PDB file of C-alpha atoms and ligand atoms in Angstrom:
ATOM      1  CA  UNK A   1     150.025 119.390 161.557  1.00 47.00           C
ATOM      2  CA  UNK A   2     149.480 115.302 161.323  1.00 48.00           C
ATOM      3  CA  UNK A   3     145.860 114.717 160.198  1.00 54.00           C
ATOM      4  CA  UNK A   4     144.910 111.440 161.155  1.00 61.00           C
ATOM      5  CA  UNK A   5     143.579 108.766 158.175  1.00 58.00           C
ATOM      6  CA  UNK A   6     141.289 106.804 159.669  1.00 66.00           C
ATOM      7  CA  UNK A   7     142.334 102.622 159.661  1.00 81.00           C
ATOM      8  CA  UNK A   8     139.671 102.077 156.803  1.00 90.00           C
ATOM      9  CA  UNK A   9     138.581 104.512 154.484  1.00 93.00           C
ATOM     10  CA  UNK A  10     137.490 104.075 151.096  1.00 96.00           C
ATOM     11  CA  UNK A  11     136.875 100.324 149.780  1.00 97.00           C
ATOM     12  CA  UNK A  12     138.683  98.958 152.801  1.00 97.00           C
ATOM     13  CA  UNK A  13     136.187  99.836 154.365  1.00 98.00           C
ATOM     14  CA  UNK A  14     133.391  98.355 151.724  1.00 98.00           C
ATOM     15  CA  UNK A  15     135.733  95.146 152.165  1.00 98.00           C
ATOM     16  CA  UNK A  16     135.764  95.130 155.984  1.00 98.00           C
ATOM     17  CA  UNK A  17     131.729  96.025 156.337  1.00 98.00           C
ATOM     18  CA  UNK A  18     130.808  93.128 153.509  1.00 98.00           C
ATOM     19  CA  UNK A  19     133.166  90.628 154.797  1.00 98.00           C
ATOM     20  CA  UNK A  20     131.292  90.993 158.383  1.00 98.00           C
ATOM     21  CA  UNK A  21     128.261  90.915 156.869  1.00 98.00           C
ATOM     22  CA  UNK A  22     129.140  87.354 155.386  1.00 98.00           C
ATOM     23  CA  UNK A  23     131.259  86.120 158.522  1.00 98.00           C
ATOM     24  CA  UNK A  24     127.783  86.830 160.374  1.00 98.00           C
ATOM     25  CA  UNK A  25     125.856  85.232 158.108  1.00 98.00           C
ATOM     26  CA  UNK A  26     127.979  82.531 157.935  1.00 98.00           C
ATOM     27  CA  UNK A  27     128.505  81.689 162.011  1.00 98.00           C
ATOM     28  CA  UNK A  28     123.887  81.854 161.799  1.00 98.00           C
ATOM     29  CA  UNK A  29     124.083  79.386 158.971  1.00 98.00           C
ATOM     30  CA  UNK A  30     127.091  77.358 160.657  1.00 98.00           C
ATOM     31  CA  UNK A  31     125.901  77.380 164.697  1.00 97.00           C
ATOM     32  CA  UNK A  32     121.927  76.848 164.124  1.00 96.00           C
ATOM     33  CA  UNK A  33     121.525  72.752 163.397  1.00 95.00           C
ATOM     34  CA  UNK A  34     117.928  73.541 161.785  1.00 98.00           C
ATOM     35  CA  UNK A  35     119.478  74.881 158.102  1.00 98.00           C
ATOM     36  CA  UNK A  36     115.297  76.400 157.464  1.00 98.00           C
ATOM     37  CA  UNK A  37     115.671  78.196 160.499  1.00 98.00           C
ATOM     38  CA  UNK A  38     119.205  79.220 160.090  1.00 98.00           C
ATOM     39  CA  UNK A  39     118.325  80.690 156.799  1.00 98.00           C
ATOM     40  CA  UNK A  40     115.315  82.676 158.353  1.00 98.00           C
ATOM     41  CA  UNK A  41     117.455  83.655 161.436  1.00 98.00           C
ATOM     42  CA  UNK A  42     120.018  85.125 158.963  1.00 98.00           C
ATOM     43  CA  UNK A  43     117.581  86.471 156.711  1.00 98.00           C
ATOM     44  CA  UNK A  44     116.356  88.463 160.123  1.00 98.00           C
ATOM     45  CA  UNK A  45     120.601  89.546 161.053  1.00 98.00           C
ATOM     46  CA  UNK A  46     121.127  90.901 157.098  1.00 98.00           C
ATOM     47  CA  UNK A  47     118.018  93.055 157.379  1.00 98.00           C
ATOM     48  CA  UNK A  48     119.374  93.954 160.499  1.00 98.00           C
ATOM     49  CA  UNK A  49     123.049  94.862 159.256  1.00 98.00           C
ATOM     50  CA  UNK A  50     121.162  96.900 156.119  1.00 98.00           C
ATOM     51  CA  UNK A  51     119.254  98.494 158.717  1.00 98.00           C
ATOM     52  CA  UNK A  52     122.912 100.142 160.757  1.00 98.00           C
ATOM     53  CA  UNK A  53     124.361 101.001 157.558  1.00 98.00           C
ATOM     54  CA  UNK A  54     121.345 102.406 156.151  1.00 98.00           C
ATOM     55  CA  UNK A  55     120.798 104.501 159.255  1.00 98.00           C
ATOM     56  CA  UNK A  56     124.303 105.699 158.880  1.00 98.00           C
ATOM     57  CA  UNK A  57     124.156 107.168 155.734  1.00 98.00           C
ATOM     58  CA  UNK A  58     120.858 108.487 156.149  1.00 98.00           C
ATOM     59  CA  UNK A  59     122.236 110.487 158.962  1.00 98.00           C
ATOM     60  CA  UNK A  60     125.667 111.500 157.895  1.00 98.00           C
ATOM     61  CA  UNK A  61     125.233 114.499 156.251  1.00 97.00           C
ATOM     62  CA  UNK A  62     122.674 115.670 159.351  1.00 98.00           C
ATOM     63  CA  UNK A  63     124.645 115.162 161.158  1.00 98.00           C
ATOM     64  CA  UNK A  64     127.978 116.598 160.925  1.00 97.00           C
ATOM     65  CA  UNK A  65     125.696 119.712 160.373  1.00 97.00           C
ATOM     66  CA  UNK A  66     124.402 119.143 163.844  1.00 97.00           C
ATOM     67  CA  UNK A  67     127.434 118.022 165.771  1.00 97.00           C
ATOM     68  CA  UNK A  68     130.373 119.053 163.548  1.00 96.00           C
ATOM     69  CA  UNK A  69     133.501 116.096 164.933  1.00 96.00           C
ATOM     70  CA  UNK A  70     135.643 114.379 163.527  1.00 96.00           C
ATOM     71  CA  UNK A  71     133.621 111.238 163.599  1.00 96.00           C
ATOM     72  CA  UNK A  72     130.281 113.108 161.471  1.00 97.00           C
ATOM     73  CA  UNK A  73     132.913 114.440 159.031  1.00 96.00           C
ATOM     74  CA  UNK A  74     134.457 111.325 158.350  1.00 96.00           C
ATOM     75  CA  UNK A  75     130.646 109.714 158.091  1.00 97.00           C
ATOM     76  CA  UNK A  76     129.873 111.852 155.570  1.00 97.00           C
ATOM     77  CA  UNK A  77     133.205 111.473 153.429  1.00 97.00           C
ATOM     78  CA  UNK A  78     132.465 107.166 153.762  1.00 97.00           C
ATOM     79  CA  UNK A  79     128.568 107.524 152.914  1.00 97.00           C
ATOM     80  CA  UNK A  80     129.069 106.356 149.262  1.00 97.00           C
ATOM     81  CA  UNK A  81     131.120 103.464 150.695  1.00 98.00           C
ATOM     82  CA  UNK A  82     128.614 102.893 153.940  1.00 98.00           C
ATOM     83  CA  UNK A  83     125.788 103.308 151.274  1.00 98.00           C
ATOM     84  CA  UNK A  84     127.509 100.322 149.151  1.00 98.00           C
ATOM     85  CA  UNK A  85     127.692  97.948 152.307  1.00 98.00           C
ATOM     86  CA  UNK A  86     124.319  98.621 152.748  1.00 98.00           C
ATOM     87  CA  UNK A  87     123.537  97.093 149.259  1.00 98.00           C
ATOM     88  CA  UNK A  88     125.969  94.270 149.917  1.00 98.00           C
ATOM     89  CA  UNK A  89     124.697  93.750 153.029  1.00 98.00           C
ATOM     90  CA  UNK A  90     120.925  93.497 151.216  1.00 98.00           C
ATOM     91  CA  UNK A  91     121.789  91.554 148.183  1.00 98.00           C
ATOM     92  CA  UNK A  92     122.678  88.491 150.821  1.00 98.00           C
ATOM     93  CA  UNK A  93     119.151  89.553 152.097  1.00 98.00           C
ATOM     94  CA  UNK A  94     118.137  88.562 148.881  1.00 98.00           C
ATOM     95  CA  UNK A  95     120.278  85.665 148.281  1.00 98.00           C
ATOM     96  CA  UNK A  96     118.962  84.652 151.661  1.00 98.00           C
ATOM     97  CA  UNK A  97     115.140  84.887 150.601  1.00 98.00           C
ATOM     98  CA  UNK A  98     115.848  82.955 147.828  1.00 98.00           C
ATOM     99  CA  UNK A  99     117.076  79.822 149.527  1.00 98.00           C
ATOM    100  CA  UNK A 100     114.724  79.914 152.158  1.00 98.00           C
ATOM    101  CA  UNK A 101     112.237  79.758 148.868  1.00 98.00           C
ATOM    102  CA  UNK A 102     113.581  76.836 148.033  1.00 98.00           C
ATOM    103  CA  UNK A 103     114.173  75.059 151.332  1.00 98.00           C
ATOM    104  CA  UNK A 104     110.311  76.137 152.705  1.00 97.00           C
ATOM    105  CA  UNK A 105     107.907  75.309 149.407  1.00 96.00           C
ATOM    106  CA  UNK A 106     105.290  77.056 151.441  1.00 97.00           C
ATOM    107  CA  UNK A 107     107.471  79.984 151.873  1.00 97.00           C
ATOM    108  CA  UNK A 108     106.388  82.396 147.788  1.00 97.00           C
ATOM    109  CA  UNK A 109     102.940  80.787 148.135  1.00 97.00           C
ATOM    110  CA  UNK A 110     102.075  81.986 151.718  1.00 97.00           C
ATOM    111  CA  UNK A 111     102.867  85.779 150.406  1.00 97.00           C
ATOM    112  CA  UNK A 112     100.669  88.138 148.421  1.00 97.00           C
ATOM    113  CA  UNK A 113     101.912  90.021 145.486  1.00 97.00           C
ATOM    114  CA  UNK A 114     100.542  93.387 147.534  1.00 97.00           C
ATOM    115  CA  UNK A 115     102.876  92.154 150.170  1.00 96.00           C
ATOM    116  CA  UNK A 116     105.707  91.684 147.922  1.00 97.00           C
ATOM    117  CA  UNK A 117     105.327  95.779 146.644  1.00 98.00           C
ATOM    118  CA  UNK A 118     107.363  97.328 149.599  1.00 97.00           C
ATOM    119  CA  UNK A 119     110.544  95.465 149.479  1.00 98.00           C
ATOM    120  CA  UNK A 120     110.688  94.842 145.756  1.00 98.00           C
ATOM    121  CA  UNK A 121     109.819  98.753 144.985  1.00 98.00           C
ATOM    122  CA  UNK A 122     112.906  98.674 147.659  1.00 98.00           C
ATOM    123  CA  UNK A 123     115.458  95.959 145.858  1.00 98.00           C
ATOM    124  CA  UNK A 124     114.226  98.292 142.672  1.00 98.00           C
ATOM    125  CA  UNK A 125     115.855 102.154 144.473  1.00 98.00           C
ATOM    126  CA  UNK A 126     118.852  99.522 146.234  1.00 98.00           C
ATOM    127  CA  UNK A 127     119.898  98.703 142.426  1.00 98.00           C
ATOM    128  CA  UNK A 128     119.829 101.842 140.760  1.00 98.00           C
ATOM    129  CA  UNK A 129     121.588 103.409 143.527  1.00 98.00           C
ATOM    130  CA  UNK A 130     124.313 100.719 143.465  1.00 98.00           C
ATOM    131  CA  UNK A 131     124.595 101.076 140.024  1.00 98.00           C
ATOM    132  CA  UNK A 132     125.165 105.023 139.614  1.00 98.00           C
ATOM    133  CA  UNK A 133     127.775 105.080 142.759  1.00 97.00           C
ATOM    134  CA  UNK A 134     130.216 105.235 140.036  1.00 96.00           C
ATOM    135  CA  UNK A 135     131.645 107.923 138.863  1.00 95.00           C
ATOM    136  CA  UNK A 136     131.369 107.153 134.952  1.00 97.00           C
ATOM    137  CA  UNK A 137     128.031 105.792 135.949  1.00 97.00           C
ATOM    138  CA  UNK A 138     126.500 108.555 137.909  1.00 97.00           C
ATOM    139  CA  UNK A 139     128.364 111.679 134.945  1.00 97.00           C
ATOM    140  CA  UNK A 140     126.440 109.246 132.324  1.00 97.00           C
ATOM    141  CA  UNK A 141     122.428 109.947 133.961  1.00 97.00           C
ATOM    142  CA  UNK A 142     124.129 113.939 135.134  1.00 97.00           C
ATOM    143  CA  UNK A 143     124.328 115.266 138.455  1.00 97.00           C
ATOM    144  CA  UNK A 144     120.128 116.219 138.733  1.00 98.00           C
ATOM    145  CA  UNK A 145     118.807 112.745 137.657  1.00 98.00           C
ATOM    146  CA  UNK A 146     121.175 111.705 140.478  1.00 98.00           C
ATOM    147  CA  UNK A 147     120.206 113.774 142.877  1.00 98.00           C
ATOM    148  CA  UNK A 148     116.931 113.028 142.204  1.00 98.00           C
ATOM    149  CA  UNK A 149     117.512 109.053 142.451  1.00 98.00           C
ATOM    150  CA  UNK A 150     119.767 109.234 145.290  1.00 98.00           C
ATOM    151  CA  UNK A 151     117.382 111.862 147.764  1.00 98.00           C
ATOM    152  CA  UNK A 152     114.121 110.223 146.682  1.00 98.00           C
ATOM    153  CA  UNK A 153     115.360 106.678 147.279  1.00 98.00           C
ATOM    154  CA  UNK A 154     116.891 107.354 150.296  1.00 98.00           C
ATOM    155  CA  UNK A 155     113.252 108.143 151.209  1.00 98.00           C
ATOM    156  CA  UNK A 156     111.931 105.714 149.690  1.00 98.00           C
ATOM    157  CA  UNK A 157     114.098 103.321 151.873  1.00 98.00           C
ATOM    158  CA  UNK A 158     113.250 105.232 155.346  1.00 98.00           C
ATOM    159  CA  UNK A 159     109.573 104.299 154.168  1.00 98.00           C
ATOM    160  CA  UNK A 160     110.156 100.686 153.706  1.00 98.00           C
ATOM    161  CA  UNK A 161     112.129 100.431 156.660  1.00 98.00           C
ATOM    162  CA  UNK A 162     109.466 101.751 158.737  1.00 98.00           C
ATOM    163  CA  UNK A 163     107.134  99.784 157.575  1.00 97.00           C
ATOM    164  CA  UNK A 164     108.947  96.661 157.651  1.00 97.00           C
ATOM    165  CA  UNK A 165     109.623  97.153 161.309  1.00 97.00           C
ATOM    166  CA  UNK A 166     105.797  99.232 162.030  1.00 97.00           C
ATOM    167  CA  UNK A 167     104.145  95.760 160.387  1.00 97.00           C
ATOM    168  CA  UNK A 168     106.114  93.643 163.259  1.00 97.00           C
ATOM    169  CA  UNK A 169     105.093  95.877 166.139  1.00 98.00           C
ATOM    170  CA  UNK A 170     102.418  93.581 167.229  1.00 98.00           C
ATOM    171  CA  UNK A 171     104.501  90.087 166.960  1.00 96.00           C
ATOM    172  CA  UNK A 172     107.229  91.533 169.676  1.00 97.00           C
ATOM    173  CA  UNK A 173     107.183  94.972 170.814  1.00 97.00           C
ATOM    174  CA  UNK A 174     110.651  95.276 170.520  1.00 97.00           C
ATOM    175  CA  UNK A 175     110.152  95.883 167.076  1.00 98.00           C
ATOM    176  CA  UNK A 176     109.668  99.441 168.843  1.00 98.00           C
ATOM    177  CA  UNK A 177     113.240  99.769 169.150  1.00 98.00           C
ATOM    178  CA  UNK A 178     113.769  99.667 165.138  1.00 98.00           C
ATOM    179  CA  UNK A 179     110.931 101.461 164.357  1.00 98.00           C
ATOM    180  CA  UNK A 180     112.034 104.153 167.058  1.00 98.00           C
ATOM    181  CA  UNK A 181     115.392 104.737 165.713  1.00 98.00           C
ATOM    182  CA  UNK A 182     114.061 105.000 162.082  1.00 98.00           C
ATOM    183  CA  UNK A 183     111.511 107.870 163.907  1.00 97.00           C
ATOM    184  CA  UNK A 184     114.515 109.205 165.345  1.00 98.00           C
ATOM    185  CA  UNK A 185     116.513 109.216 162.084  1.00 98.00           C
ATOM    186  CA  UNK A 186     114.105 110.720 160.266  1.00 98.00           C
ATOM    187  CA  UNK A 187     113.636 113.742 162.489  1.00 98.00           C
ATOM    188  CA  UNK A 188     117.499 114.607 162.529  1.00 98.00           C
ATOM    189  CA  UNK A 189     117.848 114.269 158.629  1.00 98.00           C
ATOM    190  CA  UNK A 190     114.834 116.885 158.491  1.00 98.00           C
ATOM    191  CA  UNK A 191     116.555 119.243 161.682  1.00 98.00           C
ATOM    192  CA  UNK A 192     120.119 118.913 159.964  1.00 97.00           C
ATOM    193  CA  UNK A 193     118.216 120.382 156.501  1.00 96.00           C
ATOM    194  CA  UNK A 194     116.676 123.447 158.371  1.00 97.00           C
ATOM    195  CA  UNK A 195     119.909 123.743 160.575  1.00 97.00           C
ATOM    196  CA  UNK A 196     121.886 123.831 156.928  1.00 94.00           C
ATOM    197  CA  UNK A 197     119.319 126.585 155.372  1.00 94.00           C
ATOM    198  CA  UNK A 198     119.615 128.222 158.602  1.00 94.00           C
ATOM    199  CA  UNK A 199     123.746 128.687 158.146  1.00 91.00           C
ATOM    200  CA  UNK A 200     123.569 129.311 154.125  1.00 91.00           C
ATOM    201  CA  UNK A 201     121.341 132.302 154.790  1.00 92.00           C
ATOM    202  CA  UNK A 202     122.887 134.098 158.028  1.00 92.00           C
ATOM    203  CA  UNK A 203     126.447 133.131 155.614  1.00 89.00           C
ATOM    204  CA  UNK A 204     124.504 135.065 152.516  1.00 89.00           C
ATOM    205  CA  UNK A 205     123.297 138.004 154.920  1.00 89.00           C
ATOM    206  CA  UNK A 206     126.936 138.656 156.596  1.00 89.00           C
ATOM    207  CA  UNK A 207     128.314 138.312 152.787  1.00 85.00           C
ATOM    208  CA  UNK A 208     125.207 141.166 151.526  1.00 81.00           C
ATOM    209  CA  UNK A 209     126.094 143.377 154.715  1.00 73.00           C
TER     210      UNK A 209
HETATM  211  C1  HEM B 301     110.451  91.518 148.326  1.00 59.79           C
HETATM  212  C2  HEM B 301     111.739  91.978 148.837  1.00 59.79           C
HETATM  213  C3  HEM B 301     111.487  91.133 150.058  1.00 59.79           C
HETATM  214  C4  HEM B 301     111.763  90.251 150.159  1.00 59.79           C
HETATM  215  C5  HEM B 301     110.488  88.818 150.064  1.00 59.79           C
HETATM  216  C6  HEM B 301     111.788  89.799 152.098  1.00 59.79           C
HETATM  217  C7  HEM B 301     111.252  89.136 153.048  1.00 59.79           C
HETATM  218  C8  HEM B 301     111.855  89.192 154.221  1.00 59.79           C
HETATM  219  C9  HEM B 301     111.816  88.099 155.023  1.00 59.79           C
HETATM  220  C10 HEM B 301     111.016  87.011 155.198  1.00 59.79           C
HETATM  221  C11 HEM B 301     112.295  88.291 156.719  1.00 59.79           C
HETATM  222  C12 HEM B 301     111.969  87.738 157.704  1.00 59.79           C
HETATM  223  C13 HEM B 301     111.420  87.671 158.468  1.00 59.79           C
HETATM  224  C14 HEM B 301     110.900  86.847 159.638  1.00 59.79           C
HETATM  225  O1  HEM B 301     111.372  85.235 159.906  1.00 59.79           O
HETATM  226  O2  HEM B 301     109.883  87.383 160.324  1.00 59.79           O
HETATM  227  C15 HEM B 301     112.451  89.564 156.332  1.00 59.79           C
HETATM  228  C16 HEM B 301     112.657  90.599 157.238  1.00 59.79           C
HETATM  229  C17 HEM B 301     113.481  91.903 157.059  1.00 59.79           C
HETATM  230  N1  HEM B 301     113.668  92.272 156.820  1.00 59.79           N
HETATM  231 FE1  HEM B 301     113.240  92.147 154.288  1.00 59.79          FE
HETATM  232  N2  HEM B 301     112.792  91.487 152.332  1.00 59.79           N
HETATM  233  C18 HEM B 301     112.370  91.883 151.032  1.00 59.79           C
HETATM  234  C19 HEM B 301     113.269  93.211 150.906  1.00 59.79           C
HETATM  235  C20 HEM B 301     113.519  93.714 151.764  1.00 59.79           C
HETATM  236  C21 HEM B 301     114.024  94.562 151.577  1.00 59.79           C
HETATM  237  C22 HEM B 301     114.318  95.975 150.159  1.00 59.79           C
HETATM  238  C23 HEM B 301     113.634  95.858 152.852  1.00 59.79           C
HETATM  239  C24 HEM B 301     114.180  97.338 153.795  1.00 59.79           C
HETATM  240  C25 HEM B 301     114.489  98.071 152.655  1.00 59.79           C
HETATM  241  C26 HEM B 301     113.710  94.590 154.108  1.00 59.79           C
HETATM  242  C27 HEM B 301     113.583  94.697 155.508  1.00 59.79           C
HETATM  243  C28 HEM B 301     113.015  94.103 156.283  1.00 59.79           C
HETATM  244  C29 HEM B 301     113.487  94.246 157.839  1.00 59.79           C
HETATM  245  C30 HEM B 301     113.362  95.581 158.900  1.00 59.79           C
HETATM  246  C31 HEM B 301     113.239  92.846 158.544  1.00 59.79           C
HETATM  247  C32 HEM B 301     113.105  92.187 160.272  1.00 59.79           C
HETATM  248  C33 HEM B 301     114.302  92.315 160.267  1.00 59.79           C
HETATM  249  C34 HEM B 301     114.530  92.441 161.910  1.00 59.79           C
HETATM  250  O3  HEM B 301     113.393  90.716 162.484  1.00 59.79           O
HETATM  251  O4  HEM B 301     114.684  93.199 163.076  1.00 59.79           O
HETATM  252  N3  HEM B 301     113.454  93.482 153.628  1.00 59.79           N
HETATM  253  N4  HEM B 301     112.434  90.165 155.608  1.00 59.79           N
END
């Protein structure tokens, strides 16, 4: 039987997603006549592409357990490349933040050290997770530390996204939407864990019968 291989998978999927992020950023910068405002819009837009990619990677395993289908299984298979595309999108977010700081000298003095802590911790985890997303580096740190880093990293990033969206709700009620999406993703991930445990215990009970 022929099994259909998705057209974009592995590095080609990473390349496509990264290209789309670059294309979107380029268009925002080109189409807005005010470069300072354009850079700020591009910061927001890359935060959103990162968020979408993060949600896909964060819920992939849970969705494959809760709603098994070729699509959810391919999400699990491509999780590493979706995660790396998320890291790429956030690299663009960082470059834009740096550029915005250069264009608008009031930006960094207007921020507090405490206010920069969640984002900086988030970036530290993105860097560590991206660096250990390759066979050689993953083998170097070993399976247990790898799992600890990647599981805790996903939860740290979920917390940063929850906080980043929550703090913007007073500025615009629209931020309830990403906040709600993040909250739903957390529920899906936890339900997936419970369902997997239940499936495993049923399988073990059947085997020992
Ligand atoms: C020190 C590191 C960081 C700085 C200085 C920073 C800075 C910014 C700035 C200036 C904006 C645009 C704000 C606006 O125009 O309203 C923004 C938006 C955002 N950032 Fe970052 N960021 C950092 C790290 C992160 C990280 C690690 C995450 C998530 C893992 C993140 C998620 C977001 C989100 C969700 C938005 C809102 C996008 C929207 O408007 O929909 N940021 N950030």
